[in-house]
PDB file of C-alpha atoms in Angstrom:
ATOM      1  CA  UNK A   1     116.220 174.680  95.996  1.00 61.00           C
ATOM      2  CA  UNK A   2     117.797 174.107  92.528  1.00 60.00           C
ATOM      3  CA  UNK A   3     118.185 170.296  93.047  1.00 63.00           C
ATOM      4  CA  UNK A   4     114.406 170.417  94.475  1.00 64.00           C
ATOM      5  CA  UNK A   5     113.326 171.558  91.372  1.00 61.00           C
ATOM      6  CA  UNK A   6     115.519 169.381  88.672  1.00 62.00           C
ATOM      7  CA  UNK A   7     113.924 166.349  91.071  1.00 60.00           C
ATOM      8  CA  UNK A   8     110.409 167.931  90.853  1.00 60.00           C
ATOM      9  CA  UNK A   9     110.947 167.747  86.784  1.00 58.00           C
ATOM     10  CA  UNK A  10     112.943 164.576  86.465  1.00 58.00           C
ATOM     11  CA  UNK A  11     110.567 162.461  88.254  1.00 53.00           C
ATOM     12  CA  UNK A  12     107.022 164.062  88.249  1.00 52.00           C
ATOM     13  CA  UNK A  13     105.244 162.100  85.997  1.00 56.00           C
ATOM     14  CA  UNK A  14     101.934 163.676  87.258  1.00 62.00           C
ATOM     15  CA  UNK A  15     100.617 166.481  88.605  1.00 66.00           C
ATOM     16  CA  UNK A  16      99.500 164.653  92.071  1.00 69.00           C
ATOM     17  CA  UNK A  17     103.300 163.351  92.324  1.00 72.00           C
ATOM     18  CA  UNK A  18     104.272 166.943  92.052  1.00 72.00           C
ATOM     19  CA  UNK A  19     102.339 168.702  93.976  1.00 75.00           C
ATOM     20  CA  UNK A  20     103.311 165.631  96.514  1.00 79.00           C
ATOM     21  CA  UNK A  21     106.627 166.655  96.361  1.00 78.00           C
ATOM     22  CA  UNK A  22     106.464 170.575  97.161  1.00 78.00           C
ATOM     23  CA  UNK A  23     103.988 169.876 100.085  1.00 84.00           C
ATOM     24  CA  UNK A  24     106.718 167.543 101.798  1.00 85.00           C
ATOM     25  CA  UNK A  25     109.626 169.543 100.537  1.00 84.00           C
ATOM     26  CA  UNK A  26     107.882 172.640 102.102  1.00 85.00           C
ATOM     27  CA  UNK A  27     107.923 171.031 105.497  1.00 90.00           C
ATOM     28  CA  UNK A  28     111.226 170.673 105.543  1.00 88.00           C
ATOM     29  CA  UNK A  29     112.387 173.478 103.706  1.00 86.00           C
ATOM     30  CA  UNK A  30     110.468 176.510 105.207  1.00 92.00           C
ATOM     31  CA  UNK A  31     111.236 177.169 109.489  1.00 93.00           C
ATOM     32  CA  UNK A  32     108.484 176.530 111.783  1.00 95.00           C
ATOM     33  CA  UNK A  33     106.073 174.332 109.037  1.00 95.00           C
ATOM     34  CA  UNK A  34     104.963 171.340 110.769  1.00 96.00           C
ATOM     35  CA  UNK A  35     102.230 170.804 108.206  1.00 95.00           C
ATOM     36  CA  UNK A  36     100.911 171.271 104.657  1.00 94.00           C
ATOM     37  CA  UNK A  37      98.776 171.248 101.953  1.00 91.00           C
ATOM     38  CA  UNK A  38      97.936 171.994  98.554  1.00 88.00           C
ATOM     39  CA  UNK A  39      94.341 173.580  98.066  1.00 86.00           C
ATOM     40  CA  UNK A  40      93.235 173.979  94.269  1.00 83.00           C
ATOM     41  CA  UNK A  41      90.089 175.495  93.357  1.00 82.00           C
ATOM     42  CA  UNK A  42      88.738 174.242  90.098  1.00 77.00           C
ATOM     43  CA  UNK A  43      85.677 175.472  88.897  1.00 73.00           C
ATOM     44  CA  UNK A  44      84.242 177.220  91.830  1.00 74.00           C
ATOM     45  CA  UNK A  45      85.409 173.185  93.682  1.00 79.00           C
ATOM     46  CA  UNK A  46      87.560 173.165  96.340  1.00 83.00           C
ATOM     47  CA  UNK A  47      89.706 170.699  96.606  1.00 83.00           C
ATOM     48  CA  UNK A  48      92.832 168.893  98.664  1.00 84.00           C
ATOM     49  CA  UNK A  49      94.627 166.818  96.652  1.00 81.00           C
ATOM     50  CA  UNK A  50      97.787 166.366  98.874  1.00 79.00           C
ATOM     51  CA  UNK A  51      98.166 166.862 102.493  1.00 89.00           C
ATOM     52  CA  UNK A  52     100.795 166.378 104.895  1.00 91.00           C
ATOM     53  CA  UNK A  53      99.438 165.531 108.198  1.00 92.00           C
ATOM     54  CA  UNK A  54      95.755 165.147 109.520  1.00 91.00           C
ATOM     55  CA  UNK A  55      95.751 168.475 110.380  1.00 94.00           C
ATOM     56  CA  UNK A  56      96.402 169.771 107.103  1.00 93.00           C
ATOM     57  CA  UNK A  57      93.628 167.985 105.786  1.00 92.00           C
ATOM     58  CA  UNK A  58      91.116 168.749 107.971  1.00 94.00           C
ATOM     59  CA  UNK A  59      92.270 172.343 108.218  1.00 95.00           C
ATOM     60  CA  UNK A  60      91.152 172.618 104.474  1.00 91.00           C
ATOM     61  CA  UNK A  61      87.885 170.511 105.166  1.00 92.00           C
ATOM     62  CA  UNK A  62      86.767 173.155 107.348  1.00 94.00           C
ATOM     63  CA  UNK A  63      87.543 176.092 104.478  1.00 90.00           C
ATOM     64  CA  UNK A  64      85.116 173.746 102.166  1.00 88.00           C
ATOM     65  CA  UNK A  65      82.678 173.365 104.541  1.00 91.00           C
ATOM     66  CA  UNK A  66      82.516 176.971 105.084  1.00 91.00           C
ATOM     67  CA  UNK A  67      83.347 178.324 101.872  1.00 85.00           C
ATOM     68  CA  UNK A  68      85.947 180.673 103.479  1.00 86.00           C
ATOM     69  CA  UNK A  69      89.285 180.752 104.739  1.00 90.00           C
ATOM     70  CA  UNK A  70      92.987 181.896 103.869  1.00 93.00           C
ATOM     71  CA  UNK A  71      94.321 179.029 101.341  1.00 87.00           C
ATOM     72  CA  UNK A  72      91.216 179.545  98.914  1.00 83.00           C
ATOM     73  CA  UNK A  73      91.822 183.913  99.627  1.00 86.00           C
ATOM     74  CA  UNK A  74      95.494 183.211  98.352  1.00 83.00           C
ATOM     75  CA  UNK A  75      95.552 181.075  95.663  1.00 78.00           C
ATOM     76  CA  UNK A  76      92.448 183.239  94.060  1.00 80.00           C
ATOM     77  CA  UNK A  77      93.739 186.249  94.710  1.00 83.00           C
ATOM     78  CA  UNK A  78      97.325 185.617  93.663  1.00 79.00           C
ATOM     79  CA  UNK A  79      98.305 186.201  97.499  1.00 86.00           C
ATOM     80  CA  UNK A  80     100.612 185.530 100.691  1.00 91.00           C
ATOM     81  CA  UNK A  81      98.216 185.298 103.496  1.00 94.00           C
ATOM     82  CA  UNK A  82     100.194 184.978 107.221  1.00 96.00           C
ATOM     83  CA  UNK A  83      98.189 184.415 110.115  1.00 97.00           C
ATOM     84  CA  UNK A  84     100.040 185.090 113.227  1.00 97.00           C
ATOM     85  CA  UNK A  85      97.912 183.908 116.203  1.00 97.00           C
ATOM     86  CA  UNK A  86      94.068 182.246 114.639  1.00 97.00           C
ATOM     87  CA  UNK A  87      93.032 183.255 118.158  1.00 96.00           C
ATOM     88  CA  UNK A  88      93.014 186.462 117.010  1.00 96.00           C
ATOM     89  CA  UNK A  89      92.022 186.169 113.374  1.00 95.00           C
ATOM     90  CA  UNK A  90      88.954 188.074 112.226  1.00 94.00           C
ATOM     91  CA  UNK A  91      89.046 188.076 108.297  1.00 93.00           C
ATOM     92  CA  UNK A  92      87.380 184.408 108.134  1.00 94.00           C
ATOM     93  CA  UNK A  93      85.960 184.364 111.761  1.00 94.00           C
ATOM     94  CA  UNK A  94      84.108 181.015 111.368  1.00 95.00           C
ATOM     95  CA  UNK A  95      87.090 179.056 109.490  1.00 95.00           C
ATOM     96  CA  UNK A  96      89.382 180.985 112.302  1.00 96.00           C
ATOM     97  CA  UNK A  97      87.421 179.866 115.477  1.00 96.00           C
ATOM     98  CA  UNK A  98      86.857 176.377 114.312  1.00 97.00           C
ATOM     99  CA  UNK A  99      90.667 176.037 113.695  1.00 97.00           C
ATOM    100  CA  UNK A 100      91.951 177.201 116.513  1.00 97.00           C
ATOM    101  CA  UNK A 101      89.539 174.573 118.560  1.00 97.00           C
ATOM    102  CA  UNK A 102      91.683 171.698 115.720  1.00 96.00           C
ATOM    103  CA  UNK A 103      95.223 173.420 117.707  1.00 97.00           C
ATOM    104  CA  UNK A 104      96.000 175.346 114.537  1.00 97.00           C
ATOM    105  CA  UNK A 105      98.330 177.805 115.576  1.00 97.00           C
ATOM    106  CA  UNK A 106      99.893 179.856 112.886  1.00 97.00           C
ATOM    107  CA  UNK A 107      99.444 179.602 109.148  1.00 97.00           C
ATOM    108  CA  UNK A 108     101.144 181.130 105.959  1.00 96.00           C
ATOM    109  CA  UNK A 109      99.517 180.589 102.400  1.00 94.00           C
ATOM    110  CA  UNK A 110     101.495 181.083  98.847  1.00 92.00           C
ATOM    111  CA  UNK A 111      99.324 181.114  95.847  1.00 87.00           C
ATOM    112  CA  UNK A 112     101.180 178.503  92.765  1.00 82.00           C
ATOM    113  CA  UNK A 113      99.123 178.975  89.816  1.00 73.00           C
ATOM    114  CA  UNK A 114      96.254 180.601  88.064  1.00 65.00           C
ATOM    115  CA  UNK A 115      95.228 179.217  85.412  1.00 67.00           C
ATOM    116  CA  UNK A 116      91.632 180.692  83.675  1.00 64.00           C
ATOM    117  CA  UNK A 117      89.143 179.679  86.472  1.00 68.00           C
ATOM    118  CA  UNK A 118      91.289 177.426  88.155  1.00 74.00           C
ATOM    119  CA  UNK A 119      93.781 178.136  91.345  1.00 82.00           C
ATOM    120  CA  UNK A 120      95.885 176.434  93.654  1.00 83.00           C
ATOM    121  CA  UNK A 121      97.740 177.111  97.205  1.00 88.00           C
ATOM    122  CA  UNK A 122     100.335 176.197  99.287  1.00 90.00           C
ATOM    123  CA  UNK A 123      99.209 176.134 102.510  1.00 94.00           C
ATOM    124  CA  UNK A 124     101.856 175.963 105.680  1.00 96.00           C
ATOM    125  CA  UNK A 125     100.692 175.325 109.219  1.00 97.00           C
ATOM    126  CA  UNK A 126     101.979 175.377 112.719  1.00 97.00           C
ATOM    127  CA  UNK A 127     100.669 174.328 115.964  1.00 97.00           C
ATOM    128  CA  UNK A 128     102.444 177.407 117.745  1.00 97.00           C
ATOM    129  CA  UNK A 129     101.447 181.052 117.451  1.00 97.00           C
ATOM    130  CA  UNK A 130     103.841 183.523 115.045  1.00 97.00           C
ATOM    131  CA  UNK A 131     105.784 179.982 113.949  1.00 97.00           C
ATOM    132  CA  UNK A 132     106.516 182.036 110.594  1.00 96.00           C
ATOM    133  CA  UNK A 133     109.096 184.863 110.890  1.00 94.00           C
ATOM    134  CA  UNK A 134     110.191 186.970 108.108  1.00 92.00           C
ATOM    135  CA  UNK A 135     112.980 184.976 107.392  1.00 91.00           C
ATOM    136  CA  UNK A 136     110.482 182.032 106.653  1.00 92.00           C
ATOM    137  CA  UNK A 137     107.728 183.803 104.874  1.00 92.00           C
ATOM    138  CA  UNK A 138     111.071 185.070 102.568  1.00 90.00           C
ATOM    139  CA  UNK A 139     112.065 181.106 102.373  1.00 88.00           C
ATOM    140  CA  UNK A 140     108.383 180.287 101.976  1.00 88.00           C
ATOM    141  CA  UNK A 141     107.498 182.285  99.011  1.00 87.00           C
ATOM    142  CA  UNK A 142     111.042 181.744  97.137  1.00 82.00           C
ATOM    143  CA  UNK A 143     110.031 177.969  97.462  1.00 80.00           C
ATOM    144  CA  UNK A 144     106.369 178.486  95.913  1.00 81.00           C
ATOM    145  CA  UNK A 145     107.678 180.739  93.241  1.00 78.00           C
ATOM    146  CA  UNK A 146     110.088 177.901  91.961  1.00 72.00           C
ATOM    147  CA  UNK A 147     107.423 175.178  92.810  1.00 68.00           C
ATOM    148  CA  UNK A 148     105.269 176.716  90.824  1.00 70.00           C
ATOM    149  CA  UNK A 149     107.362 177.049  87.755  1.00 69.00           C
ATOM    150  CA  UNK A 150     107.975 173.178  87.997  1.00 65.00           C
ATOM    151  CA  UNK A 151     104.365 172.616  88.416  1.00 63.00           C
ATOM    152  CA  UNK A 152     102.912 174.410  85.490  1.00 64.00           C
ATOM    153  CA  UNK A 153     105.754 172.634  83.456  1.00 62.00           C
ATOM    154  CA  UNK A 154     103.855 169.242  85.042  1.00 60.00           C
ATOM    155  CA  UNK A 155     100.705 170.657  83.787  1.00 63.00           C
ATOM    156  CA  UNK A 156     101.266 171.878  80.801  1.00 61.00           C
ATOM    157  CA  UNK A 157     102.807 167.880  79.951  1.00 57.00           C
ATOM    158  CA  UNK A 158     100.082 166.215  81.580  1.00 58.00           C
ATOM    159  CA  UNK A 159      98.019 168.396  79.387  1.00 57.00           C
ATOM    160  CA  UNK A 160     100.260 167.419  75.963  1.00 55.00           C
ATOM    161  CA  UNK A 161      99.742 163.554  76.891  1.00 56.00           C
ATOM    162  CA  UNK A 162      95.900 164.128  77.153  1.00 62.00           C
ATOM    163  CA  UNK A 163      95.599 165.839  73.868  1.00 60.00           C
ATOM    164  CA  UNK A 164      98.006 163.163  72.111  1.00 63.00           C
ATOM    165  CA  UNK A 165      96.228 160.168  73.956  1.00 68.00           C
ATOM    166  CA  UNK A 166      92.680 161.566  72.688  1.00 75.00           C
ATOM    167  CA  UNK A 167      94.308 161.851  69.036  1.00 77.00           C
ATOM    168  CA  UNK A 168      94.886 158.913  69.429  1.00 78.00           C
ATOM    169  CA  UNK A 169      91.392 157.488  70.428  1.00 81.00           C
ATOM    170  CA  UNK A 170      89.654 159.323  67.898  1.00 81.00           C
ATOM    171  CA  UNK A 171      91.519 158.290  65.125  1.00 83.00           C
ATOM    172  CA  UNK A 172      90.823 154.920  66.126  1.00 83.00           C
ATOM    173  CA  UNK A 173      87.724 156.169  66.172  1.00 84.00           C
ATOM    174  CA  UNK A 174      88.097 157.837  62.427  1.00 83.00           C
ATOM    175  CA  UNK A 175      89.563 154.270  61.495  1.00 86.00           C
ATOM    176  CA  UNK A 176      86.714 151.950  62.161  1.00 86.00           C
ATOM    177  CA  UNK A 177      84.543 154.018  60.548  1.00 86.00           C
ATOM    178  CA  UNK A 178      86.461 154.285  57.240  1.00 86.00           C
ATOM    179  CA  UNK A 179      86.828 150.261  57.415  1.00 85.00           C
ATOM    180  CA  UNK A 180      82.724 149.853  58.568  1.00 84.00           C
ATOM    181  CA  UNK A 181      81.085 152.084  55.622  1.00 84.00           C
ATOM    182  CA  UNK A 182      84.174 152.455  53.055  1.00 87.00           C
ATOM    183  CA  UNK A 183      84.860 156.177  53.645  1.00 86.00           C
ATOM    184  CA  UNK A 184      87.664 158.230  53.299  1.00 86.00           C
ATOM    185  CA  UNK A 185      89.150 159.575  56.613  1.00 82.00           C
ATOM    186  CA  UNK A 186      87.343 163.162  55.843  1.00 81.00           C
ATOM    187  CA  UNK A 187      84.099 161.969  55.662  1.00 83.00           C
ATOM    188  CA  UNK A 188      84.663 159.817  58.592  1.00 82.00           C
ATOM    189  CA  UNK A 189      85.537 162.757  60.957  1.00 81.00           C
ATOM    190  CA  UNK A 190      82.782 164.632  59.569  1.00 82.00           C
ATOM    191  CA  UNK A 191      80.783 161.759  60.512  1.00 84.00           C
ATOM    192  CA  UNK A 192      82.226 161.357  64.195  1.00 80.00           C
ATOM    193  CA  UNK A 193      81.722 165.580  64.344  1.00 82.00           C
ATOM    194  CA  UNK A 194      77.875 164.842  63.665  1.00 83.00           C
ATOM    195  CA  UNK A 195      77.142 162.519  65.952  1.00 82.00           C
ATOM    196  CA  UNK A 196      79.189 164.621  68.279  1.00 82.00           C
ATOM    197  CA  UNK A 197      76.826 167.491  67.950  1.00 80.00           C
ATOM    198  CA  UNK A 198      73.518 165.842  67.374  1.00 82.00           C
ATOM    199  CA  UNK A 199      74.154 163.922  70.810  1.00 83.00           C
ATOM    200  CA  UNK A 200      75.714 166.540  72.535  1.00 84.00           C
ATOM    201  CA  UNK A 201      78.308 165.045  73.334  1.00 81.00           C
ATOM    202  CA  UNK A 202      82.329 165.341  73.711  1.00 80.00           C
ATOM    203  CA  UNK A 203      84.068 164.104  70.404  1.00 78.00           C
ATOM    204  CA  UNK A 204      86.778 162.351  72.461  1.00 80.00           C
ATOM    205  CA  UNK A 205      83.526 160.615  74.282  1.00 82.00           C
ATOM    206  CA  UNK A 206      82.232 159.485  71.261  1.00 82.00           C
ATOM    207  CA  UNK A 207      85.136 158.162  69.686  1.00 83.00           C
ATOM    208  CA  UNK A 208      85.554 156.277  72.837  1.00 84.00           C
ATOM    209  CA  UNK A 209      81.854 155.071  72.794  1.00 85.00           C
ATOM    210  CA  UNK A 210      82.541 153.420  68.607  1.00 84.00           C
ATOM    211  CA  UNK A 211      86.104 151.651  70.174  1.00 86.00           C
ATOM    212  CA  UNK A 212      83.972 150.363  72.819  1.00 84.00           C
ATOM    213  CA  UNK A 213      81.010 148.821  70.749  1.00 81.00           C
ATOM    214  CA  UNK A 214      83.477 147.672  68.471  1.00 75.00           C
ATOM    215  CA  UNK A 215      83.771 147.023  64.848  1.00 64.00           C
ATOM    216  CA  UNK A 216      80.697 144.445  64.146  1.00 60.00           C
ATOM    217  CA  UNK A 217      78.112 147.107  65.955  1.00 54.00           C
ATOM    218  CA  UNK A 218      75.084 149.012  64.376  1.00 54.00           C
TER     219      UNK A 218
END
């Protein structure tokens, strides 16, 4: 679990490499997983950014199309969800029957993060009934709790590299203004901040529309 996790940090550059990793590390790592997936909810969106296996992904599919099932449940509610036999599931009784027709047998589903408005999920599947024992639900939510460390440290640097990159843009920005009209950088912000208002529009947006027109532009 330790090396998983120096790996996870040493060589995520991304979040989608990351979460990559724990969905193929969980497969191996937890007993009785013969599938996975990684649902995030973002904005009231849900969405499957990594699977492993069809049946993974169109186990999720189904919780989109009917707004319901276990891997949204956890990661919002900061959960472990097990479902023993789907036959016999009743807490998401459309989700369940149209899962069991896929051969979904068994599922169990660790929330990762919460972050604000957004959520995400580990999602473990089996094609056999009461595939997850105690032993593995232990192994199961060890692994997410780690994972998820590692991941929010992914985040928080893809996060860092946005804000630095769109420093970076708008001082361009800030630049070709001051050079165009012979103000100081002040007055240039102000003047990006105006037109960011007036248009309603991002300032990062409109420091990328002035790089784009370029410097001879009206």
């Amino acid at each position: 679990m330790a090396e998983l996790i120096r790996e996870i940090r040493t060589e995520g550059d991304d979040t989608a490499a990351v979460l990559g990793r724990i969905s193929a590390a969980a497969v191996d790592s937890v007993p009785g997983t013969e599938f996975a997936s990684v649902t995030m909810v973002t904005a009231g969106r849900i969405e499957t950014p990594v699977v492993v296996g069809d049946l993974a992904g169109k186990s999720d599919a189904l919780q989109r199309e009917f707004n319901e099932g276990p891997c949204v449940r956890s990661a919002v509610d900061d959960t472990t969800i097990i479902i023993d036999d789907m036959r016999r599931e009743n807490r998401w009784p459309r989700y369940a029957e149209a899962a069991t027709e896929l051969g979904i047998g068994s599922m169990a589903c660790f929330c990762l993060y919460i972050d604000g408005h957004d959520f995400g999920a580990l999602n473990l599947l089996s094609t056999t009934t009461h595939a997850f024992e105690p032993d593995a639900i232990a192994v199961g939510q060890l692994f997410a709790a780690h994972c998820a460390t590692a991941f929010s440290a992914v985040r928080e640097k893809d996060q860092l590299l946005t804000a630095l990159s769109s420093r970076d843009i708008i001082g361009q920005a800030k630049g070709m203004i001051m050079e165009r009209y012979q103000v100081d950088a002040d007055q240039a912000f102000r003047l990006l901040a105006r037109l960011s208002q007036d248009s309603n529009t991002k300032l990062i947006e409109v420091a990328k529309k002035i790089i784009e027109a370029g410097p001879d532009a009206n």
